Amino acid sequence: VTIRCNLAKTTPENLKESLQKEGVTVTPHPYLSYAFWIQDYDHLSELESFQKGEFYVQDISSMQVAEWAEPKEGDYVIDVCAAPGGKATELGAKLCGEGVLVANDISNSRAKGLLKNIEVFGIGNVLVLSEEPGKIEEYFTEYFDKILIDAPCSGEGMFRKDKKMVKAWEEHGPEFFAKIQRSIVTQAARMLKPGGMMLYSTCTFDPEENEGTIEYLRQQYPEFEIKEIRPYEGFAKGMPQVTESKEPAFEKTVRIWPYKMHGEGHYLAVLQKSGETQENVRTRSLYGIQKGISEKDCRVWREFEKENLNVCLDGTFLKFGDQIYVAPKELPALQGLKVLRPGLHLGTLKKDRFEPSHALALALKPAD
């Protein structure tokens, strides 16, 4: 089992020490400094560090995806196909509480699992959606600095790990998924700011779903340029020979083969949208600005905050029934979207008192 340290909550050294105190055998992973192999435990859910959201169970190949997306503190980022949340939680941790993380999954049931993982990880600057990417595009045109698309695929890279994937592949092969992927990448292309970066990944080897989908995107949007991914042990170059154009740039994309790297099969491509970002492009493109609630509605929250917290939470305060949230600034008005979480859930407004939420407790550091 491979785990990823939540760098927003702890350090790899402290996590290792905490796990060892609970009797877990911890081995540093050679590929990433914040990854470990773990053994000798009964149930993950019983480990205190797991309950605190200090690590996430994730295959090393999957960790590479958010690693090469390289979000910076303060970026506006979307994970378009985010459930169950492995990559989204890593993206959120790298934002360090600044900017915006939009985590979406079209499946409502999977999106609820995604929400739970994001909450445990203590990510507050988040908007969790369960929508078609085409619907999201209407609200977030040229809004994001970084877009991650871990696309639904035929799953050839998972055959070794899960034999059921072979049967699924026989029912819906590469051609079926390539159509879905091409729809998603072109919709996402319109959500990316000029100069922004898109990372596309699958857990399959099929050229039609990998180089073929990237070639289709670039045919529709020639302003997208394939960028170099830093070479890494076990990475294999993409294959220009499987494309129509035979363009050498496809060698900059990456395949991860299970026999070359200690992880499941993956494909990665990083693309940049050319052009310069115009001033205020984000605000101008918004589908109406999200309007907050009055200070009067926040009164008992402010009293609780003054009495109990060493930090002042900033953002747009929202109220749904008796529940109060603080959303990242510069979000569009969300009416018409299927929203599971419009920011950090602060808690419940009771008569003359405030009852804090579990999400708030997990988002705060001890010093807060």
mmCIF file of C-alpha atoms in Angstrom:
data_model
loop_
_atom_site.group_PDB
_atom_site.id
_atom_site.type_symbol
_atom_site.label_atom_id
_atom_site.label_comp_id
_atom_site.label_asym_id
_atom_site.label_seq_id
_atom_site.Cartn_x
_atom_site.Cartn_y
_atom_site.Cartn_z
ATOM 1 C CA VAL A 1 0.000 0.000 0.000
ATOM 2 C CA THR A 2 1.362 3.407 -1.012
ATOM 3 C CA ILE A 3 0.356 6.577 0.831
ATOM 4 C CA ARG A 4 0.842 10.291 0.177
ATOM 5 C CA CYS A 5 1.548 12.699 3.016
ATOM 6 C CA ASN A 6 -0.831 15.663 3.312
ATOM 7 C CA LEU A 7 1.770 18.440 3.270
ATOM 8 C CA ALA A 8 -0.859 21.003 4.293
ATOM 9 C CA LYS A 9 -1.218 19.279 7.679
ATOM 10 C CA THR A 10 2.086 17.621 8.507
ATOM 11 C CA THR A 11 5.578 16.811 7.248
ATOM 12 C CA PRO A 12 6.730 13.449 5.871
ATOM 13 C CA GLU A 13 9.054 13.106 8.877
ATOM 14 C CA ASN A 14 6.269 13.707 11.408
ATOM 15 C CA LEU A 15 3.883 11.390 9.566
ATOM 16 C CA LYS A 16 6.461 8.615 9.531
ATOM 17 C CA GLU A 17 7.058 9.063 13.245
ATOM 18 C CA SER A 18 3.308 9.038 14.027
ATOM 19 C CA LEU A 19 2.716 5.853 12.030
ATOM 20 C CA GLN A 20 5.677 4.071 13.597
ATOM 21 C CA LYS A 21 4.315 4.888 17.071
ATOM 22 C CA GLU A 22 1.156 3.019 16.048
ATOM 23 C CA GLY A 23 3.233 -0.027 15.049
ATOM 24 C CA VAL A 24 3.134 0.553 11.285
ATOM 25 C CA THR A 25 6.205 -0.340 9.220
ATOM 26 C CA VAL A 26 6.988 2.704 7.048
ATOM 27 C CA THR A 27 9.339 2.627 4.046
ATOM 28 C CA PRO A 28 10.189 5.848 2.145
ATOM 29 C CA HIS A 29 9.251 5.653 -1.536
ATOM 30 C CA PRO A 30 12.203 6.252 -3.891
ATOM 31 C CA TYR A 31 10.201 8.358 -6.387
ATOM 32 C CA LEU A 32 8.582 11.068 -4.236
ATOM 33 C CA SER A 33 9.792 12.490 -0.932
ATOM 34 C CA TYR A 34 6.245 12.665 0.489
ATOM 35 C CA ALA A 35 5.259 9.079 -0.414
ATOM 36 C CA PHE A 36 5.647 5.907 1.682
ATOM 37 C CA TRP A 37 4.946 2.191 1.547
ATOM 38 C CA ILE A 38 3.188 0.975 4.705
ATOM 39 C CA GLN A 39 2.734 -2.477 6.249
ATOM 40 C CA ASP A 40 1.772 -4.133 9.561
ATOM 41 C CA TYR A 41 -1.538 -2.501 10.484
ATOM 42 C CA ASP A 42 -5.044 -3.943 10.913
ATOM 43 C CA HIS A 43 -7.377 -1.300 9.527
ATOM 44 C CA LEU A 44 -6.434 2.042 7.987
ATOM 45 C CA SER A 45 -9.510 3.712 9.481
ATOM 46 C CA GLU A 46 -8.217 2.934 12.988
ATOM 47 C CA LEU A 47 -4.964 4.838 12.464
ATOM 48 C CA GLU A 48 -5.036 8.245 14.142
ATOM 49 C CA SER A 49 -3.077 9.901 11.341
ATOM 50 C CA PHE A 50 -5.637 8.613 8.805
ATOM 51 C CA GLN A 51 -8.534 10.024 10.857
ATOM 52 C CA LYS A 52 -6.756 13.387 10.994
ATOM 53 C CA GLY A 53 -6.392 13.464 7.211
ATOM 54 C CA GLU A 54 -2.596 13.397 7.363
ATOM 55 C CA PHE A 55 -2.267 10.937 4.475
ATOM 56 C CA TYR A 56 -4.142 9.544 1.484
ATOM 57 C CA VAL A 57 -3.858 6.029 0.044
ATOM 58 C CA GLN A 58 -2.843 6.436 -3.601
ATOM 59 C CA ASP A 59 -0.898 4.590 -6.280
ATOM 60 C CA ILE A 60 2.460 6.182 -7.085
ATOM 61 C CA SER A 61 1.494 6.583 -10.775
ATOM 62 C CA SER A 62 -1.599 8.552 -9.777
ATOM 63 C CA MET A 63 0.514 10.808 -7.558
ATOM 64 C CA GLN A 64 2.553 11.755 -10.620
ATOM 65 C CA VAL A 65 -0.502 13.391 -12.206
ATOM 66 C CA ALA A 66 -0.956 16.166 -9.623
ATOM 67 C CA GLU A 67 2.843 16.367 -9.232
ATOM 68 C CA TRP A 68 3.255 17.393 -12.889
ATOM 69 C CA ALA A 69 0.188 19.672 -12.822
ATOM 70 C CA GLU A 70 2.358 21.873 -10.552
ATOM 71 C CA PRO A 71 -0.302 24.102 -8.982
ATOM 72 C CA LYS A 72 1.113 27.122 -7.183
ATOM 73 C CA GLU A 73 -0.211 28.777 -4.042
ATOM 74 C CA GLY A 74 -3.027 31.108 -5.106
ATOM 75 C CA ASP A 75 -3.831 29.395 -8.428
ATOM 76 C CA TYR A 76 -7.404 28.830 -9.587
ATOM 77 C CA VAL A 77 -7.590 25.109 -10.360
ATOM 78 C CA ILE A 78 -10.252 22.629 -11.469
ATOM 79 C CA ASP A 79 -10.174 18.832 -11.333
ATOM 80 C CA VAL A 80 -12.851 18.008 -13.909
ATOM 81 C CA CYS A 81 -13.255 14.277 -13.145
ATOM 82 C CA ALA A 82 -12.209 14.343 -9.500
ATOM 83 C CA ALA A 83 -13.788 11.372 -7.636
ATOM 84 C CA PRO A 84 -12.732 9.728 -5.395
ATOM 85 C CA GLY A 85 -10.401 12.649 -4.671
ATOM 86 C CA GLY A 86 -6.807 11.393 -4.703
ATOM 87 C CA LYS A 87 -5.597 14.001 -7.164
ATOM 88 C CA ALA A 88 -7.977 16.731 -5.960
ATOM 89 C CA THR A 89 -6.744 16.443 -2.369
ATOM 90 C CA GLU A 90 -3.151 16.703 -3.577
ATOM 91 C CA LEU A 91 -3.982 19.777 -5.653
ATOM 92 C CA GLY A 92 -5.769 21.344 -2.677
ATOM 93 C CA ALA A 93 -2.818 20.692 -0.366
ATOM 94 C CA LYS A 94 -0.445 22.366 -2.827
ATOM 95 C CA LEU A 95 -2.640 25.513 -2.938
ATOM 96 C CA CYS A 96 -1.968 26.046 0.814
ATOM 97 C CA GLY A 97 -5.397 27.573 1.425
ATOM 98 C CA GLU A 98 -5.020 30.273 -1.252
ATOM 99 C CA GLY A 99 -6.803 30.550 -4.610
ATOM 100 C CA VAL A 100 -9.645 28.192 -5.542
ATOM 101 C CA LEU A 101 -10.013 24.443 -6.038
ATOM 102 C CA VAL A 102 -13.080 23.333 -7.992
ATOM 103 C CA ALA A 103 -13.541 19.563 -7.684
ATOM 104 C CA ASN A 104 -16.184 18.028 -9.941
ATOM 105 C CA ASP A 105 -17.553 14.608 -10.739
ATOM 106 C CA ILE A 106 -20.587 13.961 -12.901
ATOM 107 C CA SER A 107 -21.669 11.016 -10.693
ATOM 108 C CA ASN A 108 -23.508 12.354 -7.652
ATOM 109 C CA SER A 109 -22.739 9.279 -5.532
ATOM 110 C CA ARG A 110 -19.027 9.439 -6.391
ATOM 111 C CA ALA A 111 -19.004 13.199 -5.810
ATOM 112 C CA LYS A 112 -20.265 12.619 -2.249
ATOM 113 C CA GLY A 113 -17.257 10.360 -1.602
ATOM 114 C CA LEU A 114 -15.052 13.051 -3.141
ATOM 115 C CA LEU A 115 -16.533 15.632 -0.760
ATOM 116 C CA LYS A 116 -15.814 13.437 2.259
ATOM 117 C CA ASN A 117 -12.144 13.024 1.284
ATOM 118 C CA ILE A 118 -11.718 16.769 0.665
ATOM 119 C CA GLU A 119 -13.289 17.507 4.047
ATOM 120 C CA VAL A 120 -11.015 15.052 5.896
ATOM 121 C CA PHE A 121 -8.018 16.643 4.185
ATOM 122 C CA GLY A 122 -9.062 20.010 5.615
ATOM 123 C CA ILE A 123 -9.368 21.846 2.280
ATOM 124 C CA GLY A 124 -11.554 24.921 2.725
ATOM 125 C CA ASN A 125 -10.989 26.990 -0.450
ATOM 126 C CA VAL A 126 -13.071 24.534 -2.464
ATOM 127 C CA LEU A 127 -16.199 24.291 -4.568
ATOM 128 C CA VAL A 128 -17.455 20.696 -4.983
ATOM 129 C CA LEU A 129 -19.755 20.133 -7.971
ATOM 130 C CA SER A 130 -21.548 17.221 -9.641
ATOM 131 C CA GLU A 131 -22.036 18.500 -13.168
ATOM 132 C CA GLU A 132 -21.455 17.951 -16.870
ATOM 133 C CA PRO A 133 -18.239 19.763 -17.852
ATOM 134 C CA GLY A 134 -20.213 21.567 -20.555
ATOM 135 C CA LYS A 135 -22.478 23.111 -17.920
ATOM 136 C CA ILE A 136 -19.514 24.236 -15.808
ATOM 137 C CA GLU A 137 -17.983 25.905 -18.848
ATOM 138 C CA GLU A 138 -20.911 28.348 -19.030
ATOM 139 C CA TYR A 139 -19.991 29.699 -15.577
ATOM 140 C CA PHE A 140 -16.181 29.569 -15.731
ATOM 141 C CA THR A 141 -15.092 30.718 -19.208
ATOM 142 C CA GLU A 142 -11.314 31.420 -19.220
ATOM 143 C CA TYR A 143 -11.324 31.292 -15.398
ATOM 144 C CA PHE A 144 -8.712 28.696 -14.413
ATOM 145 C CA ASP A 145 -4.916 28.841 -14.247
ATOM 146 C CA LYS A 146 -4.637 25.031 -14.176
ATOM 147 C CA ILE A 147 -7.004 22.295 -15.363
ATOM 148 C CA LEU A 148 -6.607 18.615 -14.498
ATOM 149 C CA ILE A 149 -8.484 16.043 -16.564
ATOM 150 C CA ASP A 150 -8.029 12.508 -15.271
ATOM 151 C CA ALA A 151 -10.385 11.254 -17.933
ATOM 152 C CA PRO A 152 -12.742 8.257 -17.818
ATOM 153 C CA CYS A 153 -11.017 5.590 -19.894
ATOM 154 C CA SER A 154 -10.953 1.910 -20.887
ATOM 155 C CA GLY A 155 -8.594 1.147 -17.982
ATOM 156 C CA GLU A 156 -5.955 -1.009 -19.662
ATOM 157 C CA GLY A 157 -3.397 0.257 -17.149
ATOM 158 C CA MET A 158 -5.434 -1.306 -14.332
ATOM 159 C CA PHE A 159 -5.709 -4.846 -15.776
ATOM 160 C CA ARG A 160 -2.840 -6.094 -13.596
ATOM 161 C CA LYS A 161 -4.436 -4.738 -10.439
ATOM 162 C CA ASP A 162 -8.130 -5.467 -11.069
ATOM 163 C CA LYS A 163 -9.262 -8.335 -13.304
ATOM 164 C CA LYS A 164 -12.793 -6.870 -13.447
ATOM 165 C CA MET A 165 -11.382 -4.098 -15.628
ATOM 166 C CA VAL A 166 -10.914 -6.625 -18.453
ATOM 167 C CA LYS A 167 -14.649 -7.359 -18.517
ATOM 168 C CA ALA A 168 -15.444 -3.637 -18.416
ATOM 169 C CA TRP A 169 -13.067 -3.107 -21.353
ATOM 170 C CA GLU A 170 -14.923 -5.764 -23.369
ATOM 171 C CA GLU A 171 -18.224 -3.949 -22.722
ATOM 172 C CA HIS A 172 -16.906 -0.428 -23.427
ATOM 173 C CA GLY A 173 -13.598 -0.305 -25.266
ATOM 174 C CA PRO A 174 -11.374 2.580 -26.386
ATOM 175 C CA GLU A 175 -13.704 3.923 -29.091
ATOM 176 C CA PHE A 176 -16.510 4.460 -26.543
ATOM 177 C CA PHE A 177 -14.273 6.395 -24.146
ATOM 178 C CA ALA A 178 -12.439 8.398 -26.824
ATOM 179 C CA LYS A 179 -15.715 10.174 -27.708
ATOM 180 C CA ILE A 180 -16.263 11.129 -24.058
ATOM 181 C CA GLN A 181 -12.667 12.302 -23.644
ATOM 182 C CA ARG A 182 -12.795 14.515 -26.732
ATOM 183 C CA SER A 183 -15.949 16.184 -25.479
ATOM 184 C CA ILE A 184 -14.396 16.824 -22.048
ATOM 185 C CA VAL A 185 -11.067 18.235 -23.292
ATOM 186 C CA THR A 186 -12.668 20.681 -25.734
ATOM 187 C CA GLN A 187 -15.089 21.944 -23.060
ATOM 188 C CA ALA A 188 -12.219 22.283 -20.591
ATOM 189 C CA ALA A 189 -10.149 24.155 -23.191
ATOM 190 C CA ARG A 190 -12.636 27.029 -23.050
ATOM 191 C CA MET A 191 -12.352 27.222 -19.231
ATOM 192 C CA LEU A 192 -8.574 27.746 -19.317
ATOM 193 C CA LYS A 193 -7.071 31.228 -19.219
ATOM 194 C CA PRO A 194 -4.604 32.201 -21.967
ATOM 195 C CA GLY A 195 -1.204 31.152 -20.669
ATOM 196 C CA GLY A 196 -2.806 28.493 -18.445
ATOM 197 C CA MET A 197 -1.810 24.830 -18.220
ATOM 198 C CA MET A 198 -3.881 21.690 -18.789
ATOM 199 C CA LEU A 199 -2.817 18.241 -17.619
ATOM 200 C CA TYR A 200 -4.556 15.313 -19.310
ATOM 201 C CA SER A 201 -4.200 11.785 -17.967
ATOM 202 C CA THR A 202 -5.699 8.321 -18.369
ATOM 203 C CA CYS A 203 -5.007 4.914 -16.841
ATOM 204 C CA THR A 204 -4.957 3.232 -20.244
ATOM 205 C CA PHE A 205 -2.395 2.591 -22.978
ATOM 206 C CA ASP A 206 -4.657 2.913 -26.029
ATOM 207 C CA PRO A 207 -3.360 5.449 -28.591
ATOM 208 C CA GLU A 208 -6.876 6.551 -29.570
ATOM 209 C CA GLU A 209 -7.588 7.638 -25.975
ATOM 210 C CA ASN A 210 -4.158 9.166 -25.397
ATOM 211 C CA GLU A 211 -2.232 10.730 -28.289
ATOM 212 C CA GLY A 212 -5.446 10.586 -30.361
ATOM 213 C CA THR A 213 -7.381 12.709 -27.864
ATOM 214 C CA ILE A 214 -4.542 15.243 -27.574
ATOM 215 C CA GLU A 215 -4.282 15.456 -31.358
ATOM 216 C CA TYR A 216 -8.047 16.068 -31.578
ATOM 217 C CA LEU A 217 -7.797 18.871 -28.988
ATOM 218 C CA ARG A 218 -5.016 20.567 -30.925
ATOM 219 C CA GLN A 219 -6.933 20.265 -34.193
ATOM 220 C CA GLN A 220 -9.840 22.124 -32.572
ATOM 221 C CA TYR A 221 -7.642 24.540 -30.582
ATOM 222 C CA PRO A 222 -4.243 25.004 -32.284
ATOM 223 C CA GLU A 223 -3.219 27.437 -29.506
ATOM 224 C CA PHE A 224 -2.468 24.449 -27.240
ATOM 225 C CA GLU A 225 1.209 23.479 -27.173
ATOM 226 C CA ILE A 226 2.513 20.180 -25.765
ATOM 227 C CA LYS A 227 5.033 20.867 -23.005
ATOM 228 C CA GLU A 228 7.967 18.786 -21.833
ATOM 229 C CA ILE A 229 7.474 16.654 -18.706
ATOM 230 C CA ARG A 230 10.655 16.331 -16.700
ATOM 231 C CA PRO A 231 12.116 12.870 -17.340
ATOM 232 C CA TYR A 232 11.644 10.438 -14.493
ATOM 233 C CA GLU A 233 12.743 6.903 -13.795
ATOM 234 C CA GLY A 234 10.311 4.530 -15.508
ATOM 235 C CA PHE A 235 8.743 7.130 -17.815
ATOM 236 C CA ALA A 236 8.430 6.166 -21.505
ATOM 237 C CA LYS A 237 8.057 8.717 -24.298
ATOM 238 C CA GLY A 238 4.766 9.239 -26.117
ATOM 239 C CA MET A 239 4.408 7.825 -29.632
ATOM 240 C CA PRO A 240 4.143 10.269 -32.570
ATOM 241 C CA GLN A 241 3.844 7.279 -34.948
ATOM 242 C CA VAL A 242 0.298 6.495 -33.734
ATOM 243 C CA THR A 243 -0.986 9.985 -34.660
ATOM 244 C CA GLU A 244 -2.174 11.290 -38.032
ATOM 245 C CA SER A 245 0.330 14.145 -38.030
ATOM 246 C CA LYS A 246 3.336 12.105 -36.789
ATOM 247 C CA GLU A 247 4.386 15.316 -35.033
ATOM 248 C CA PRO A 248 7.546 14.814 -32.913
ATOM 249 C CA ALA A 249 6.012 16.922 -30.097
ATOM 250 C CA PHE A 250 3.963 13.883 -29.016
ATOM 251 C CA GLU A 251 7.201 12.374 -27.687
ATOM 252 C CA LYS A 252 6.917 14.928 -24.853
ATOM 253 C CA THR A 253 3.881 13.063 -23.503
ATOM 254 C CA VAL A 254 4.489 10.140 -21.139
ATOM 255 C CA ARG A 255 3.429 6.535 -20.636
ATOM 256 C CA ILE A 256 3.966 4.758 -17.336
ATOM 257 C CA TRP A 257 4.267 0.999 -17.802
ATOM 258 C CA PRO A 258 3.925 -1.269 -14.726
ATOM 259 C CA TYR A 259 7.072 -3.183 -15.699
ATOM 260 C CA LYS A 260 9.133 0.034 -15.881
ATOM 261 C CA MET A 261 7.868 1.812 -12.769
ATOM 262 C CA HIS A 262 6.474 0.532 -9.470
ATOM 263 C CA GLY A 263 2.908 1.681 -10.173
ATOM 264 C CA GLU A 264 -0.111 1.085 -12.380
ATOM 265 C CA GLY A 265 -0.315 2.057 -16.057
ATOM 266 C CA HIS A 266 -0.862 5.731 -16.874
ATOM 267 C CA TYR A 267 -0.591 8.293 -19.659
ATOM 268 C CA LEU A 268 0.254 11.977 -19.034
ATOM 269 C CA ALA A 269 0.272 15.028 -21.270
ATOM 270 C CA VAL A 270 0.847 18.659 -20.223
ATOM 271 C CA LEU A 271 -0.356 21.423 -22.547
ATOM 272 C CA GLN A 272 -0.174 25.202 -22.398
ATOM 273 C CA LYS A 273 -2.724 27.563 -23.930
ATOM 274 C CA SER A 274 -0.889 30.325 -25.776
ATOM 275 C CA GLY A 275 -1.697 33.988 -25.384
ATOM 276 C CA GLU A 276 -1.400 36.501 -22.583
ATOM 277 C CA THR A 277 -3.942 36.849 -19.822
ATOM 278 C CA GLN A 278 -5.786 40.149 -20.083
ATOM 279 C CA GLU A 279 -6.271 42.191 -16.932
ATOM 280 C CA ASN A 280 -9.450 41.244 -15.028
ATOM 281 C CA VAL A 281 -10.240 38.460 -17.527
ATOM 282 C CA ARG A 282 -11.453 36.280 -14.660
ATOM 283 C CA THR A 283 -13.927 38.829 -13.269
ATOM 284 C CA ARG A 284 -15.204 39.744 -16.713
ATOM 285 C CA SER A 285 -15.841 36.117 -17.626
ATOM 286 C CA LEU A 286 -17.852 35.271 -14.496
ATOM 287 C CA TYR A 287 -21.480 34.219 -14.759
ATOM 288 C CA GLY A 288 -22.530 36.956 -12.298
ATOM 289 C CA ILE A 289 -20.608 37.495 -9.048
ATOM 290 C CA GLN A 290 -21.468 35.371 -6.004
ATOM 291 C CA LYS A 291 -23.217 37.617 -3.471
ATOM 292 C CA GLY A 292 -22.677 36.973 0.222
ATOM 293 C CA ILE A 293 -24.859 37.442 3.295
ATOM 294 C CA SER A 294 -25.026 40.414 5.648
ATOM 295 C CA GLU A 295 -22.935 40.870 8.781
ATOM 296 C CA LYS A 296 -26.184 40.555 10.742
ATOM 297 C CA ASP A 297 -26.543 36.950 9.527
ATOM 298 C CA CYS A 298 -22.941 36.327 10.575
ATOM 299 C CA ARG A 299 -23.297 37.785 14.067
ATOM 300 C CA VAL A 300 -23.147 34.555 16.120
ATOM 301 C CA TRP A 301 -20.358 33.251 13.871
ATOM 302 C CA ARG A 302 -18.332 36.426 14.486
ATOM 303 C CA GLU A 303 -18.836 36.039 18.225
ATOM 304 C CA PHE A 304 -17.677 32.403 18.050
ATOM 305 C CA GLU A 305 -14.685 33.370 15.877
ATOM 306 C CA LYS A 306 -13.623 36.162 18.266
ATOM 307 C CA GLU A 307 -13.890 33.907 21.304
ATOM 308 C CA ASN A 308 -12.316 30.713 19.934
ATOM 309 C CA LEU A 309 -10.075 31.364 16.926
ATOM 310 C CA ASN A 310 -6.706 33.009 16.398
ATOM 311 C CA VAL A 311 -7.438 33.506 12.679
ATOM 312 C CA CYS A 312 -10.046 35.528 10.812
ATOM 313 C CA LEU A 313 -11.559 33.538 7.944
ATOM 314 C CA ASP A 314 -11.943 35.643 4.821
ATOM 315 C CA GLY A 315 -14.144 35.093 1.792
ATOM 316 C CA THR A 316 -17.778 35.316 0.701
ATOM 317 C CA PHE A 317 -20.126 34.180 3.487
ATOM 318 C CA LEU A 318 -23.117 32.144 2.314
ATOM 319 C CA LYS A 319 -26.166 30.888 4.193
ATOM 320 C CA PHE A 320 -28.358 27.934 3.198
ATOM 321 C CA GLY A 321 -31.106 27.335 5.732
ATOM 322 C CA ASP A 322 -29.329 27.418 9.095
ATOM 323 C CA GLN A 323 -25.968 26.336 7.610
ATOM 324 C CA ILE A 324 -23.215 28.869 6.993
ATOM 325 C CA TYR A 325 -20.249 28.601 4.612
ATOM 326 C CA VAL A 326 -17.324 30.775 3.585
ATOM 327 C CA ALA A 327 -16.600 30.530 -0.135
ATOM 328 C CA PRO A 328 -13.476 31.671 -1.979
ATOM 329 C CA LYS A 329 -13.724 35.164 -3.444
ATOM 330 C CA GLU A 330 -14.278 35.669 -7.181
ATOM 331 C CA LEU A 331 -16.648 32.743 -7.548
ATOM 332 C CA PRO A 332 -19.536 33.095 -9.986
ATOM 333 C CA ALA A 333 -23.149 33.003 -8.850
ATOM 334 C CA LEU A 334 -23.837 29.282 -8.510
ATOM 335 C CA GLN A 335 -27.575 29.180 -9.225
ATOM 336 C CA GLY A 336 -28.311 26.399 -11.708
ATOM 337 C CA LEU A 337 -25.280 24.262 -10.796
ATOM 338 C CA LYS A 338 -25.415 21.071 -8.733
ATOM 339 C CA VAL A 339 -23.349 22.256 -5.772
ATOM 340 C CA LEU A 340 -22.392 19.809 -3.025
ATOM 341 C CA ARG A 341 -20.168 22.210 -1.105
ATOM 342 C CA PRO A 342 -19.907 25.984 -1.807
ATOM 343 C CA GLY A 343 -16.729 26.574 0.204
ATOM 344 C CA LEU A 344 -15.779 25.676 3.763
ATOM 345 C CA HIS A 345 -18.729 24.525 5.875
ATOM 346 C CA LEU A 346 -18.389 26.568 9.065
ATOM 347 C CA GLY A 347 -21.346 25.130 10.967
ATOM 348 C CA THR A 348 -24.931 25.704 12.113
ATOM 349 C CA LEU A 349 -26.559 28.927 13.229
ATOM 350 C CA LYS A 350 -28.536 28.164 16.380
ATOM 351 C CA LYS A 351 -30.594 30.593 18.447
ATOM 352 C CA ASP A 352 -28.015 32.986 19.908
ATOM 353 C CA ARG A 353 -25.125 30.546 19.426
ATOM 354 C CA PHE A 354 -23.007 28.905 16.740
ATOM 355 C CA GLU A 355 -22.311 25.167 16.463
ATOM 356 C CA PRO A 356 -19.053 24.484 14.567
ATOM 357 C CA SER A 357 -18.828 21.767 11.916
ATOM 358 C CA HIS A 358 -16.482 18.806 11.600
ATOM 359 C CA ALA A 359 -15.205 20.340 8.339
ATOM 360 C CA LEU A 360 -14.155 23.512 10.163
ATOM 361 C CA ALA A 361 -12.316 21.513 12.842
ATOM 362 C CA LEU A 362 -10.373 19.594 10.183
ATOM 363 C CA ALA A 363 -9.534 22.760 8.203
ATOM 364 C CA LEU A 364 -7.981 24.507 11.217
ATOM 365 C CA LYS A 365 -4.440 23.972 12.446
ATOM 366 C CA PRO A 366 -3.818 23.526 16.190
ATOM 367 C CA ALA A 367 -2.327 27.028 16.366
ATOM 368 C CA ASP A 368 -5.572 28.455 14.933
#
